[in-house]
């Protein structure tokens, strides 16, 4: 076994025999820093976006990958995620048709972390997802016949005042709830139970020119006048 002094002599001889180019290469190997500090793990449980798609990494260990910047649309993929090392995230889709897990490299551009999901453009963290039309629809809407509440969880509830004129088949006389989704300029309501059938409300304006959700039977207007709906309901 070589003693420390002998190792030093050997290393000196090797360095002395190296060409200037080889010495430069050795210096780069020994002194080039990592892409980012491996002890600075950062908080990955948040929203990520590349301007076209979005990724939500929940603190619960679940994730959702969206095909666009609208989080209210059905996600392209759901699953669980973990961080096995400082340099990567693993996505495990719930869909058996997709690979069991996917490696997502973590890099850093300046001071900003980036996630590289498959062949998508790099994603960077964002404070919150972009505001979309669905955000404007969430809240309480009132009509002469009752009250419609659209929740951020895409669940609605309808409480009729009477059975005279409801935005549902005439046989329905009681309050009901279900799921809601925006499809183009139509608000589609799917009551529970499903045998009631779905129905639609159109985004438009009332006779007084104010934003409204309309059907052949009734017109819903915002319950309060302090909501700016000009983005979702452009002036006619």
mmCIF file of C-alpha atoms in Angstrom:
data_model
loop_
_atom_site.group_PDB
_atom_site.id
_atom_site.type_symbol
_atom_site.label_atom_id
_atom_site.label_comp_id
_atom_site.label_asym_id
_atom_site.label_seq_id
_atom_site.Cartn_x
_atom_site.Cartn_y
_atom_site.Cartn_z
ATOM 1 C CA UNK A 1 0.000 0.000 0.000
ATOM 2 C CA UNK A 2 1.342 3.424 -0.927
ATOM 3 C CA UNK A 3 1.917 5.834 1.920
ATOM 4 C CA UNK A 4 0.428 9.386 1.744
ATOM 5 C CA UNK A 5 3.824 10.818 0.833
ATOM 6 C CA UNK A 6 4.171 8.337 -2.028
ATOM 7 C CA UNK A 7 0.662 9.173 -3.256
ATOM 8 C CA UNK A 8 1.568 12.858 -3.273
ATOM 9 C CA UNK A 9 4.692 12.132 -5.349
ATOM 10 C CA UNK A 10 2.699 10.028 -7.845
ATOM 11 C CA UNK A 11 0.001 12.712 -8.154
ATOM 12 C CA UNK A 12 2.685 15.350 -8.697
ATOM 13 C CA UNK A 13 4.361 13.274 -11.403
ATOM 14 C CA UNK A 14 1.031 12.692 -13.178
ATOM 15 C CA UNK A 15 0.159 16.385 -13.014
ATOM 16 C CA UNK A 16 3.594 17.237 -14.305
ATOM 17 C CA UNK A 17 3.137 14.943 -17.308
ATOM 18 C CA UNK A 18 -0.314 16.305 -18.167
ATOM 19 C CA UNK A 19 -0.665 18.681 -21.082
ATOM 20 C CA UNK A 20 -2.149 22.184 -20.538
ATOM 21 C CA UNK A 21 -5.440 20.986 -22.062
ATOM 22 C CA UNK A 22 -5.564 17.979 -19.725
ATOM 23 C CA UNK A 23 -4.805 20.178 -16.716
ATOM 24 C CA UNK A 24 -7.682 22.501 -17.702
ATOM 25 C CA UNK A 25 -10.042 19.543 -18.050
ATOM 26 C CA UNK A 26 -9.023 18.248 -14.612
ATOM 27 C CA UNK A 27 -9.583 21.684 -13.095
ATOM 28 C CA UNK A 28 -13.072 21.868 -14.610
ATOM 29 C CA UNK A 29 -13.963 18.441 -13.224
ATOM 30 C CA UNK A 30 -12.845 19.355 -9.715
ATOM 31 C CA UNK A 31 -14.223 22.893 -9.595
ATOM 32 C CA UNK A 32 -17.409 22.860 -11.720
ATOM 33 C CA UNK A 33 -20.309 23.270 -9.231
ATOM 34 C CA UNK A 34 -23.503 21.223 -9.274
ATOM 35 C CA UNK A 35 -26.522 22.660 -11.071
ATOM 36 C CA UNK A 36 -27.858 23.697 -7.655
ATOM 37 C CA UNK A 37 -27.212 23.063 -3.986
ATOM 38 C CA UNK A 38 -28.420 19.506 -3.242
ATOM 39 C CA UNK A 39 -29.143 20.498 0.366
ATOM 40 C CA UNK A 40 -31.552 23.204 -0.812
ATOM 41 C CA UNK A 41 -34.495 20.947 -1.608
ATOM 42 C CA UNK A 42 -37.051 23.731 -2.059
ATOM 43 C CA UNK A 43 -40.819 23.325 -1.951
ATOM 44 C CA UNK A 44 -42.011 21.318 -4.934
ATOM 45 C CA UNK A 45 -45.595 20.890 -3.699
ATOM 46 C CA UNK A 46 -47.141 23.700 -5.714
ATOM 47 C CA UNK A 47 -48.324 24.759 -9.180
ATOM 48 C CA UNK A 48 -45.931 24.560 -12.157
ATOM 49 C CA UNK A 49 -46.425 25.867 -15.686
ATOM 50 C CA UNK A 50 -44.620 26.368 -18.981
ATOM 51 C CA UNK A 51 -47.237 28.768 -20.326
ATOM 52 C CA UNK A 52 -49.076 26.027 -22.215
ATOM 53 C CA UNK A 53 -49.506 23.121 -19.769
ATOM 54 C CA UNK A 54 -49.716 23.019 -15.976
ATOM 55 C CA UNK A 55 -48.668 20.558 -13.295
ATOM 56 C CA UNK A 56 -50.003 20.473 -9.750
ATOM 57 C CA UNK A 57 -47.882 18.666 -7.151
ATOM 58 C CA UNK A 58 -50.011 18.396 -4.011
ATOM 59 C CA UNK A 59 -48.587 18.185 -0.510
ATOM 60 C CA UNK A 60 -50.630 14.980 -0.177
ATOM 61 C CA UNK A 61 -48.345 13.241 -2.683
ATOM 62 C CA UNK A 62 -50.809 13.365 -5.576
ATOM 63 C CA UNK A 63 -50.325 15.180 -8.868
ATOM 64 C CA UNK A 64 -52.405 16.328 -11.825
ATOM 65 C CA UNK A 65 -51.057 17.216 -15.265
ATOM 66 C CA UNK A 66 -53.231 19.603 -17.316
ATOM 67 C CA UNK A 67 -53.220 19.906 -21.092
ATOM 68 C CA UNK A 68 -53.732 23.682 -20.864
ATOM 69 C CA UNK A 69 -53.829 26.545 -18.350
ATOM 70 C CA UNK A 70 -57.393 25.790 -17.194
ATOM 71 C CA UNK A 71 -57.402 23.771 -13.981
ATOM 72 C CA UNK A 72 -61.178 23.288 -14.199
ATOM 73 C CA UNK A 73 -60.873 21.133 -17.305
ATOM 74 C CA UNK A 74 -60.326 17.382 -16.814
ATOM 75 C CA UNK A 75 -56.604 16.732 -16.246
ATOM 76 C CA UNK A 76 -54.607 14.901 -18.854
ATOM 77 C CA UNK A 77 -53.175 12.617 -16.186
ATOM 78 C CA UNK A 78 -53.422 11.940 -12.448
ATOM 79 C CA UNK A 79 -51.194 9.957 -10.142
ATOM 80 C CA UNK A 80 -48.823 10.064 -7.183
ATOM 81 C CA UNK A 81 -45.419 11.719 -6.993
ATOM 82 C CA UNK A 82 -42.268 11.429 -4.904
ATOM 83 C CA UNK A 83 -38.791 12.928 -4.815
ATOM 84 C CA UNK A 84 -36.256 10.088 -4.542
ATOM 85 C CA UNK A 85 -33.303 12.477 -4.890
ATOM 86 C CA UNK A 86 -32.529 16.179 -5.032
ATOM 87 C CA UNK A 87 -32.203 15.994 -8.833
ATOM 88 C CA UNK A 88 -35.449 14.315 -9.845
ATOM 89 C CA UNK A 89 -39.141 13.746 -9.221
ATOM 90 C CA UNK A 90 -40.938 10.508 -9.995
ATOM 91 C CA UNK A 91 -44.498 10.555 -11.337
ATOM 92 C CA UNK A 92 -46.550 7.374 -11.000
ATOM 93 C CA UNK A 93 -49.749 7.667 -13.105
ATOM 94 C CA UNK A 94 -52.905 5.964 -11.890
ATOM 95 C CA UNK A 95 -53.661 4.893 -15.462
ATOM 96 C CA UNK A 96 -52.299 1.382 -16.006
ATOM 97 C CA UNK A 97 -51.919 2.120 -19.714
ATOM 98 C CA UNK A 98 -49.156 4.624 -18.913
ATOM 99 C CA UNK A 99 -45.648 3.674 -17.781
ATOM 100 C CA UNK A 100 -45.496 2.662 -14.127
ATOM 101 C CA UNK A 101 -43.407 5.687 -13.238
ATOM 102 C CA UNK A 102 -41.787 8.562 -15.064
ATOM 103 C CA UNK A 103 -38.550 10.329 -14.210
ATOM 104 C CA UNK A 104 -38.782 14.140 -14.132
ATOM 105 C CA UNK A 105 -35.342 15.814 -13.946
ATOM 106 C CA UNK A 106 -34.974 18.928 -11.798
ATOM 107 C CA UNK A 107 -32.683 21.676 -13.071
ATOM 108 C CA UNK A 108 -32.135 25.300 -12.246
ATOM 109 C CA UNK A 109 -32.060 28.338 -14.520
ATOM 110 C CA UNK A 110 -30.560 31.183 -12.540
ATOM 111 C CA UNK A 111 -32.453 31.085 -9.249
ATOM 112 C CA UNK A 112 -35.529 29.343 -10.677
ATOM 113 C CA UNK A 113 -36.142 25.598 -10.444
ATOM 114 C CA UNK A 114 -37.369 23.796 -13.550
ATOM 115 C CA UNK A 115 -39.175 20.484 -13.988
ATOM 116 C CA UNK A 116 -38.721 18.600 -17.268
ATOM 117 C CA UNK A 117 -41.871 16.526 -17.792
ATOM 118 C CA UNK A 118 -41.420 14.174 -20.745
ATOM 119 C CA UNK A 119 -41.107 16.167 -23.991
ATOM 120 C CA UNK A 120 -42.973 19.232 -22.700
ATOM 121 C CA UNK A 121 -41.275 22.607 -22.353
ATOM 122 C CA UNK A 122 -39.618 23.113 -18.929
ATOM 123 C CA UNK A 123 -42.039 24.062 -16.160
ATOM 124 C CA UNK A 124 -41.321 26.696 -13.521
ATOM 125 C CA UNK A 125 -43.220 27.384 -10.271
ATOM 126 C CA UNK A 126 -46.128 29.840 -10.285
ATOM 127 C CA UNK A 127 -47.920 31.415 -7.329
ATOM 128 C CA UNK A 128 -51.378 30.459 -8.591
ATOM 129 C CA UNK A 129 -52.986 29.145 -11.775
ATOM 130 C CA UNK A 130 -54.246 31.741 -14.281
ATOM 131 C CA UNK A 131 -57.718 33.192 -13.799
ATOM 132 C CA UNK A 132 -60.198 31.743 -16.300
ATOM 133 C CA UNK A 133 -63.910 32.166 -17.051
ATOM 134 C CA UNK A 134 -64.877 29.485 -14.525
ATOM 135 C CA UNK A 135 -63.443 31.662 -11.753
ATOM 136 C CA UNK A 136 -65.946 34.383 -12.667
ATOM 137 C CA UNK A 137 -68.858 31.952 -12.638
ATOM 138 C CA UNK A 138 -68.156 30.644 -9.134
ATOM 139 C CA UNK A 139 -70.609 32.120 -6.655
ATOM 140 C CA UNK A 140 -74.319 32.726 -6.154
ATOM 141 C CA UNK A 141 -76.730 33.363 -9.033
ATOM 142 C CA UNK A 142 -80.366 34.272 -8.498
ATOM 143 C CA UNK A 143 -83.505 34.069 -10.594
ATOM 144 C CA UNK A 144 -87.163 34.668 -9.901
ATOM 145 C CA UNK A 145 -87.528 30.917 -9.444
ATOM 146 C CA UNK A 146 -84.618 30.145 -7.143
ATOM 147 C CA UNK A 147 -80.927 30.304 -6.343
ATOM 148 C CA UNK A 148 -78.064 28.582 -8.150
ATOM 149 C CA UNK A 149 -74.729 28.220 -6.351
ATOM 150 C CA UNK A 150 -71.664 27.257 -8.413
ATOM 151 C CA UNK A 151 -68.822 25.936 -6.261
ATOM 152 C CA UNK A 152 -65.082 25.996 -6.936
ATOM 153 C CA UNK A 153 -65.142 22.192 -6.640
ATOM 154 C CA UNK A 154 -67.354 22.086 -9.777
ATOM 155 C CA UNK A 155 -70.394 21.099 -7.710
ATOM 156 C CA UNK A 156 -73.593 23.141 -7.900
ATOM 157 C CA UNK A 157 -76.770 23.348 -5.850
ATOM 158 C CA UNK A 158 -80.129 24.706 -6.930
ATOM 159 C CA UNK A 159 -82.788 25.814 -4.454
ATOM 160 C CA UNK A 160 -86.108 26.673 -6.150
ATOM 161 C CA UNK A 161 -88.561 29.154 -4.710
ATOM 162 C CA UNK A 162 -91.424 27.472 -6.521
ATOM 163 C CA UNK A 163 -92.080 24.819 -9.144
ATOM 164 C CA UNK A 164 -93.625 27.279 -11.576
ATOM 165 C CA UNK A 165 -90.655 27.793 -13.861
ATOM 166 C CA UNK A 166 -87.467 25.817 -13.235
ATOM 167 C CA UNK A 167 -84.401 25.505 -15.540
ATOM 168 C CA UNK A 168 -84.985 21.732 -15.514
ATOM 169 C CA UNK A 169 -87.700 19.368 -16.754
ATOM 170 C CA UNK A 170 -91.130 20.404 -15.347
ATOM 171 C CA UNK A 171 -91.374 17.189 -13.309
ATOM 172 C CA UNK A 172 -88.519 18.367 -11.091
ATOM 173 C CA UNK A 173 -90.009 20.414 -8.268
ATOM 174 C CA UNK A 174 -87.414 20.006 -5.498
ATOM 175 C CA UNK A 175 -83.966 21.456 -4.962
ATOM 176 C CA UNK A 176 -81.109 19.431 -6.384
ATOM 177 C CA UNK A 177 -77.352 19.421 -6.848
ATOM 178 C CA UNK A 178 -74.772 17.929 -9.172
ATOM 179 C CA UNK A 179 -71.687 18.712 -11.207
ATOM 180 C CA UNK A 180 -71.140 21.681 -13.479
ATOM 181 C CA UNK A 181 -68.730 22.365 -16.317
ATOM 182 C CA UNK A 182 -68.247 25.099 -18.885
ATOM 183 C CA UNK A 183 -68.341 23.865 -22.478
ATOM 184 C CA UNK A 184 -67.727 26.731 -24.861
ATOM 185 C CA UNK A 185 -70.344 29.357 -23.995
ATOM 186 C CA UNK A 186 -72.678 26.832 -22.391
ATOM 187 C CA UNK A 187 -72.778 26.020 -18.690
ATOM 188 C CA UNK A 188 -73.648 22.327 -18.522
ATOM 189 C CA UNK A 189 -75.283 21.067 -15.316
ATOM 190 C CA UNK A 190 -75.408 17.343 -14.563
ATOM 191 C CA UNK A 191 -77.783 16.700 -11.655
ATOM 192 C CA UNK A 192 -77.532 13.848 -9.173
ATOM 193 C CA UNK A 193 -78.972 11.316 -9.765
ATOM 194 C CA UNK A 194 -77.998 10.996 -13.413
ATOM 195 C CA UNK A 195 -81.464 9.873 -14.508
ATOM 196 C CA UNK A 196 -82.638 13.486 -14.228
ATOM 197 C CA UNK A 197 -80.688 14.289 -17.385
ATOM 198 C CA UNK A 198 -78.284 17.158 -17.995
ATOM 199 C CA UNK A 199 -79.346 20.666 -18.980
ATOM 200 C CA UNK A 200 -77.626 23.844 -20.084
ATOM 201 C CA UNK A 201 -77.511 27.543 -19.327
ATOM 202 C CA UNK A 202 -76.067 29.915 -21.906
ATOM 203 C CA UNK A 203 -73.639 32.680 -20.979
ATOM 204 C CA UNK A 204 -75.286 35.872 -22.140
ATOM 205 C CA UNK A 205 -77.128 38.960 -20.993
ATOM 206 C CA UNK A 206 -80.478 39.677 -19.446
ATOM 207 C CA UNK A 207 -83.055 42.042 -20.882
ATOM 208 C CA UNK A 208 -81.418 44.839 -18.904
ATOM 209 C CA UNK A 209 -78.013 44.173 -20.504
ATOM 210 C CA UNK A 210 -76.391 42.699 -17.375
ATOM 211 C CA UNK A 211 -74.447 39.385 -17.415
ATOM 212 C CA UNK A 212 -76.712 36.383 -17.019
ATOM 213 C CA UNK A 213 -77.007 32.618 -17.298
ATOM 214 C CA UNK A 214 -80.038 31.898 -19.444
ATOM 215 C CA UNK A 215 -82.281 29.026 -20.426
ATOM 216 C CA UNK A 216 -85.648 28.910 -22.156
ATOM 217 C CA UNK A 217 -87.300 28.924 -18.748
ATOM 218 C CA UNK A 218 -85.368 31.363 -16.608
ATOM 219 C CA UNK A 219 -82.520 33.864 -16.318
ATOM 220 C CA UNK A 220 -79.962 33.833 -13.497
ATOM 221 C CA UNK A 221 -78.081 36.975 -12.533
ATOM 222 C CA UNK A 222 -75.248 37.491 -10.015
ATOM 223 C CA UNK A 223 -76.580 37.747 -6.477
ATOM 224 C CA UNK A 224 -74.444 40.856 -5.870
ATOM 225 C CA UNK A 225 -73.393 43.756 -8.075
ATOM 226 C CA UNK A 226 -69.785 43.926 -6.853
ATOM 227 C CA UNK A 227 -68.427 41.333 -9.301
ATOM 228 C CA UNK A 228 -66.536 42.415 -12.414
ATOM 229 C CA UNK A 229 -67.636 39.981 -15.120
ATOM 230 C CA UNK A 230 -66.500 42.032 -18.110
ATOM 231 C CA UNK A 231 -63.783 39.494 -18.987
ATOM 232 C CA UNK A 232 -66.193 36.561 -19.214
ATOM 233 C CA UNK A 233 -69.190 38.542 -20.455
ATOM 234 C CA UNK A 234 -67.885 41.082 -22.997
ATOM 235 C CA UNK A 235 -70.262 43.906 -23.793
ATOM 236 C CA UNK A 236 -72.835 42.903 -26.437
#
